[in-house]
Structure formats: C-alpha cells, structure tokens
Amino acid sequence: SHIIGTDDRVLGSFALTFTQPKAPTDFELETIKTSARIAALAIEKNQSEENLKLYAQELQQNNEELKNFTFVASHDLKEPLRKINLFVDQLLENNLDQQKRDNFIERIGKASTRMYHLTDDLYNWASIGRMETDFKSENLNEIVQEVIDDLEGSIHETNAEIKIDTLPTLEMEKTQIHQLFQNLLSNAMKFHREEVSPEIQITSKCTGAGYCEIDIQDNGIGIDPKYYKKIFEPFSRLNNKNDYLGSGIGLAICEKIIRRHQGEIIVDSSLQIGTKITLRLPSQQTIDE
C-alpha cells in the first residue's frame, strides 16, 4: 500500500511479507492500510519538525543579523550627518573668509555623497532575500564579461589584468550574481598592493555532488585570518576610511546573495600576497544536502 501524505504526495510504501505464499486476509489488508496512514502521519510530523527547526534557525540568524546591522549602520549613518551639521554651523559664522567657506562647502558635499552611498548600499543589502528570487539557467562567463565591461573604468585606472577560465552554467538569479561578481572584482582591484597592478584569476571546478566551486584569486594586500568572519558583517571596515573608499557593505551583500543561492563563500588569504574567494554553488537550486 502506498503511504500517501495529506497533500496526496506518495511518501513511500508499506507492505506485509509472509513466510509462505498466501493471499492476505481482509484483516491483514486493513492492517496494511491503517499502518500506511500512521506512517504517513509520522513522516509528515518529522518533516514538519525539521522544517520548523530550519525556520527557527533562519529566524534566529535574521534576528542576530538585524541586531548587529542596526547598531553598526546607525553609527555609520550618523557620522556624515554630524559632519554636515558641524560644517553648516561653521558656515553661519560671519567672520569666515571665502577660502574657508569653500572648504566647508566641499566637505559638506563629500559627507552628503557618502550618506547617499550608505543609504543606497543599505537598500541593496536589505532588499536581498525579501524579494522572490527568479532562478534561471545562466552562463556564468557571460555574466562575468558583463561585469568586466561595467568595470572598464576601474580596470583601466588600476591597470588590472583579469584572466577567466571557462565557467559553468548554473541556476541563478542573474542580477544578484552580477552584483556579487561586481563587488568581488571591485574589491580585488581596490585593495591592491602599492605600486603593484592587480592580477585576478577566475577559475572553476564542478564536483559529482552537483556543486561547482568558482575561485577568484587576486594578488592584493590580503586579509588577516582573524577577520575572515568580520568582513561579512554590514559596514565592516578593516582599513582606514581615508585609504579606501566605500561603505564596507560589499562583502555582506555577497554573503547574503550566496546564502540566497544555497551556496557557501570561503576566504583564504595571506597578508601582502593575495586573497582567494571561493564560491560554492549548486548547479541546480533543487539540490537538497
């Protein structure tokens, strides 16, 4: 007898075996049917408990994420506002010469621009996972090439060299994966060593388990291993803000995109040698580990 769930799905089968060939009695047939119904309830109960555990874990992770994000973001968002208020107060003084006024106006402009980018990054980070993801089979080489075309100015400015091997076709949300690679390649060029042009190598390998690993290797300043987890926190800044522009939310966006794709992002880095970012992604989004 088939084990049928409440949504009419076939969950398995239930049968009685006998040591001697014989036709089952009506009682034995009823026993099989009853046992199959009990088994269906037990299977669905177990599945519901597992789903509830996963939901609780996701909820806890989201709560921790929100708590950390709210604290850090509020500090970073207030900082440019404090600067703007300070310089506006100074501009209201009557005894300022034109040079000082121009300087304060310029600094207000920079603070306003930073505030704009912070809020824009904040929106991008918060929107991932809230909207329904439309997974389609996409050629990763085409997406990466589009990213390189978009980053043409930065590539020319830093004299970067980017080498790409043949990359796989995977089920993904194209816009998010484009954003993922744009952030990773931008970082690889931004955090290059002084007087050393960025060299970036993108390679891949696929396993028999239905997953592919994409490596993005650079020759930049590297990351101390003790900061591997911290770099994925929103607004995390390991470097002096005056040395490198940006909000520090790029890798937090990357981590969230990878999580949305049921994948994993792994960091392997050596200071003043370079960083390798490994993206482990399923070839199909139906894979269930």
Coordinates of C-alpha atoms in Angstrom, one line a residue:
S1 CA 0.0 0.0 0.0
H2 CA 1.3 3.5 -0.9
I3 CA 2.0 5.9 2.0
I4 CA 0.0 9.0 1.0
G5 CA 0.5 12.4 2.6
T6 CA -2.2 14.9 3.3
D7 CA -1.4 16.7 0.1
D8 CA -1.7 13.4 -1.9
R9 CA 2.0 13.1 -2.4
V10 CA 3.4 9.5 -2.3
L11 CA 5.8 9.3 0.6
G12 CA 6.7 5.6 0.4
S13 CA 5.1 2.2 0.5
F14 CA 4.1 -0.2 3.3
A15 CA 3.7 -4.0 2.9
L16 CA 3.5 -7.2 4.9
T17 CA 5.6 -10.2 3.9
F18 CA 4.8 -13.9 4.7
T19 CA 7.0 -16.9 5.1
Q20 CA 4.6 -18.9 2.9
P21 CA 2.8 -17.8 -0.3
K22 CA -0.8 -16.8 0.5
A23 CA -3.4 -14.2 -0.2
P24 CA -3.8 -11.6 2.6
T25 CA -6.9 -11.7 4.6
D26 CA -9.3 -8.7 4.9
F27 CA -7.9 -8.0 8.4
E28 CA -4.3 -8.1 7.1
L29 CA -5.3 -5.7 4.3
E30 CA -6.9 -3.3 6.7
T31 CA -3.8 -3.6 8.9
I32 CA -1.6 -2.5 6.0
K33 CA -3.9 0.4 5.2
T34 CA -4.0 1.6 8.8
S35 CA -0.2 1.2 9.2
A36 CA 0.3 3.2 6.0
R37 CA -1.8 6.0 7.3
I38 CA 0.0 6.0 10.6
A39 CA 3.4 6.0 8.7
A40 CA 2.2 9.0 6.6
L41 CA 1.4 11.0 9.7
A42 CA 4.7 10.1 11.3
I43 CA 6.7 11.1 8.2
E44 CA 4.8 14.4 7.8
K45 CA 5.3 15.1 11.5
N46 CA 9.0 14.5 11.2
Q47 CA 9.2 16.7 8.1
S48 CA 7.2 19.5 9.8
E49 CA 9.6 19.3 12.8
E50 CA 12.6 19.5 10.5
N51 CA 11.1 22.5 8.6
L52 CA 10.3 24.2 11.9
K53 CA 13.9 23.7 13.1
L54 CA 15.2 25.2 9.9
Y55 CA 12.8 28.1 10.2
A56 CA 13.8 28.8 13.8
Q57 CA 17.5 28.7 12.9
E58 CA 16.8 31.1 10.0
L59 CA 14.8 33.4 12.2
Q60 CA 17.5 33.5 14.9
Q61 CA 20.1 34.2 12.2
N62 CA 18.0 37.1 10.9
N63 CA 17.4 38.5 14.3
E64 CA 21.2 38.4 15.1
E65 CA 21.9 39.9 11.7
L66 CA 19.3 42.7 12.2
K67 CA 20.6 43.5 15.7
N68 CA 24.2 43.8 14.6
F69 CA 23.2 45.7 11.5
T70 CA 21.1 48.2 13.3
F71 CA 23.9 49.0 15.8
V72 CA 26.6 49.4 13.2
A73 CA 24.5 51.1 10.5
S74 CA 23.1 53.7 12.9
H75 CA 26.7 54.7 13.8
D76 CA 27.8 54.9 10.2
L77 CA 24.7 56.8 9.0
K78 CA 25.0 59.3 11.8
E79 CA 28.7 60.1 11.1
P80 CA 28.2 62.1 7.8
L81 CA 25.1 63.8 9.3
R82 CA 27.2 65.0 12.2
K83 CA 29.8 66.4 9.8
I84 CA 27.2 68.2 7.8
N85 CA 25.7 69.8 10.9
L86 CA 29.2 70.8 12.1
F87 CA 30.2 72.5 8.8
V88 CA 26.8 74.2 8.4
D89 CA 27.2 75.7 11.9
Q90 CA 30.7 77.0 10.9
L91 CA 29.3 78.5 7.7
L92 CA 26.8 80.5 9.7
E93 CA 29.7 82.4 11.3
N94 CA 30.2 85.9 9.8
N95 CA 33.9 86.2 10.1
L96 CA 34.9 83.4 7.7
D97 CA 36.9 84.2 4.6
Q98 CA 36.0 82.7 1.2
Q99 CA 38.6 80.0 1.2
K100 CA 37.3 78.6 4.5
R101 CA 33.7 78.8 3.2
D102 CA 34.7 76.9 0.0
N103 CA 36.5 74.3 2.1
F104 CA 33.5 73.7 4.3
I105 CA 31.1 73.5 1.4
E106 CA 33.4 70.9 -0.3
R107 CA 33.4 68.9 2.9
I108 CA 29.6 69.1 3.2
G109 CA 29.4 67.8 -0.4
K110 CA 31.7 64.8 0.4
A111 CA 29.7 64.0 3.5
S112 CA 26.4 64.2 1.6
T113 CA 27.8 61.9 -1.1
R114 CA 29.0 59.3 1.5
M115 CA 25.5 59.5 3.1
Y116 CA 23.9 58.8 -0.3
H117 CA 26.1 55.8 -1.0
L118 CA 25.5 54.4 2.5
T119 CA 21.7 54.6 2.1
D120 CA 22.0 53.1 -1.4
D121 CA 24.1 50.2 -0.1
L122 CA 21.7 49.8 2.9
Y123 CA 18.8 49.4 0.5
N124 CA 20.7 46.8 -1.6
W125 CA 21.6 44.8 1.4
A126 CA 18.1 44.8 2.9
S127 CA 16.3 44.0 -0.3
I128 CA 18.2 40.7 -0.9
G129 CA 16.1 37.9 0.4
R130 CA 13.0 40.0 0.8
M131 CA 12.0 39.7 -2.9
E132 CA 11.2 36.4 -4.7
T133 CA 14.3 35.1 -6.4
D134 CA 13.7 34.0 -10.0
F135 CA 16.3 31.3 -10.7
K136 CA 17.2 30.5 -14.3
S137 CA 20.0 28.6 -16.0
E138 CA 22.6 31.2 -16.8
N139 CA 26.1 31.1 -18.4
L140 CA 28.5 32.5 -15.8
N141 CA 31.1 33.5 -18.4
E142 CA 28.5 35.9 -20.0
I143 CA 27.7 37.4 -16.6
V144 CA 31.3 37.9 -15.6
Q145 CA 32.1 39.5 -19.0
E146 CA 29.2 42.0 -18.5
V147 CA 30.7 42.8 -15.1
I148 CA 34.1 43.4 -16.7
D149 CA 32.5 45.7 -19.2
D150 CA 30.8 47.7 -16.4
L151 CA 34.2 48.0 -14.5
E152 CA 36.1 49.1 -17.6
G153 CA 37.0 52.5 -15.9
S154 CA 38.4 50.9 -12.8
I155 CA 40.3 48.2 -14.8
H156 CA 42.0 51.0 -16.9
E157 CA 42.7 53.2 -13.8
T158 CA 44.4 50.4 -11.8
N159 CA 45.9 48.7 -14.9
A160 CA 44.3 45.4 -13.7
E161 CA 44.7 42.2 -15.6
I162 CA 41.7 39.7 -15.3
K163 CA 42.0 36.2 -16.6
I164 CA 38.9 34.0 -16.8
D165 CA 38.8 30.2 -17.5
T166 CA 35.7 28.6 -18.9
L167 CA 33.0 28.9 -16.2
P168 CA 29.9 26.7 -15.7
T169 CA 26.2 27.3 -16.5
L170 CA 24.3 27.3 -13.2
E171 CA 20.8 28.0 -12.0
M172 CA 20.9 31.5 -10.5
E173 CA 19.3 34.9 -10.3
K174 CA 21.3 36.9 -12.9
T175 CA 21.0 40.4 -11.3
Q176 CA 22.2 39.2 -7.9
I177 CA 25.1 37.2 -9.3
H178 CA 26.1 40.2 -11.4
Q179 CA 26.1 42.3 -8.3
L180 CA 28.1 39.5 -6.5
F181 CA 30.9 39.5 -9.0
Q182 CA 30.9 43.3 -9.4
N183 CA 31.6 43.6 -5.6
L184 CA 34.2 40.9 -5.6
L185 CA 36.2 42.2 -8.6
S186 CA 35.9 45.8 -7.4
N187 CA 37.4 44.7 -4.0
A188 CA 40.2 42.8 -5.8
M189 CA 41.1 46.0 -7.7
K190 CA 40.5 48.4 -4.8
F191 CA 42.7 46.6 -2.2
H192 CA 45.8 46.1 -4.4
R193 CA 49.3 46.5 -3.1
E194 CA 51.0 49.8 -3.5
E195 CA 52.8 50.0 -6.9
V196 CA 51.5 46.5 -7.8
S197 CA 48.9 46.2 -10.6
P198 CA 46.0 43.9 -9.7
E199 CA 46.1 40.5 -11.2
I200 CA 42.9 38.5 -10.9
Q201 CA 42.4 34.9 -11.9
I202 CA 38.9 33.3 -12.1
T203 CA 38.8 29.5 -12.3
S204 CA 36.2 26.8 -11.6
K205 CA 35.7 23.1 -11.0
C206 CA 32.5 21.1 -10.6
T207 CA 32.0 18.1 -8.4
G208 CA 30.0 14.9 -8.8
A209 CA 27.8 16.1 -5.9
G210 CA 26.1 18.7 -8.1
Y211 CA 28.1 21.7 -6.9
C212 CA 30.6 23.9 -8.6
E213 CA 33.4 25.9 -7.0
I214 CA 34.4 29.3 -8.5
D215 CA 37.7 30.7 -7.3
I216 CA 38.6 34.4 -7.5
Q217 CA 42.3 34.8 -6.8
D218 CA 44.0 38.2 -6.5
N219 CA 47.5 39.5 -5.6
G220 CA 46.3 42.3 -3.3
I221 CA 47.0 43.3 0.3
G222 CA 45.3 40.2 1.8
I223 CA 43.2 39.7 4.9
D224 CA 44.3 38.6 8.3
P225 CA 42.6 35.2 9.1
K226 CA 41.2 36.5 12.3
Y227 CA 39.0 38.9 10.3
Y228 CA 37.5 36.2 8.0
K229 CA 34.1 36.3 9.7
K230 CA 34.1 40.0 10.4
I231 CA 34.4 41.0 6.7
F232 CA 30.9 39.7 6.0
E233 CA 29.3 41.9 8.7
P234 CA 27.5 45.0 7.3
F235 CA 29.6 48.2 7.3
S236 CA 32.7 46.3 8.5
R237 CA 35.8 48.3 7.7
L238 CA 39.2 46.8 8.4
N239 CA 41.1 49.6 6.7
N240 CA 41.4 53.3 7.3
K241 CA 38.4 55.1 5.7
N242 CA 40.8 57.7 4.2
D243 CA 42.9 54.9 2.4
Y244 CA 40.0 53.1 0.7
L245 CA 36.6 54.5 -0.3
G246 CA 33.4 52.5 0.2
S247 CA 30.8 51.7 2.8
G248 CA 32.1 48.3 3.9
I249 CA 28.9 46.6 3.0
G250 CA 30.0 44.9 -0.3
L251 CA 31.0 41.5 1.2
A252 CA 28.0 41.5 3.4
I253 CA 25.9 41.7 0.2
C254 CA 28.0 38.9 -1.4
E255 CA 27.4 36.6 1.6
K256 CA 23.7 37.2 1.6
I257 CA 23.5 36.5 -2.2
I258 CA 25.4 33.3 -1.8
R259 CA 23.1 32.2 1.1
R260 CA 20.1 33.0 -1.1
H261 CA 21.5 30.6 -3.7
Q262 CA 22.0 27.8 -1.1
G263 CA 25.8 28.2 -1.5
E264 CA 28.8 29.0 0.6
I265 CA 31.5 31.7 0.4
I266 CA 35.0 30.7 1.7
V267 CA 38.0 33.0 2.2
D268 CA 41.7 32.0 2.0
S269 CA 44.2 34.9 2.3
S270 CA 47.8 35.8 3.0
L271 CA 48.8 39.3 4.0
Q272 CA 50.7 41.1 1.2
I273 CA 50.3 38.1 -1.1
G274 CA 46.7 37.9 -2.0
T275 CA 43.2 36.6 -1.4
K276 CA 41.2 33.7 -2.8
I277 CA 37.5 33.9 -2.6
T278 CA 35.8 30.5 -3.3
L279 CA 32.1 30.5 -4.2
R280 CA 30.5 27.0 -3.8
L281 CA 27.2 27.0 -5.7
P282 CA 24.7 24.3 -6.7
S283 CA 24.3 23.7 -10.4
Q284 CA 20.5 23.4 -9.7
Q285 CA 18.6 25.1 -7.0
T286 CA 16.6 21.9 -6.2
I287 CA 19.7 20.3 -4.6
D288 CA 19.0 19.4 -1.0
E289 CA 22.0 18.5 1.0

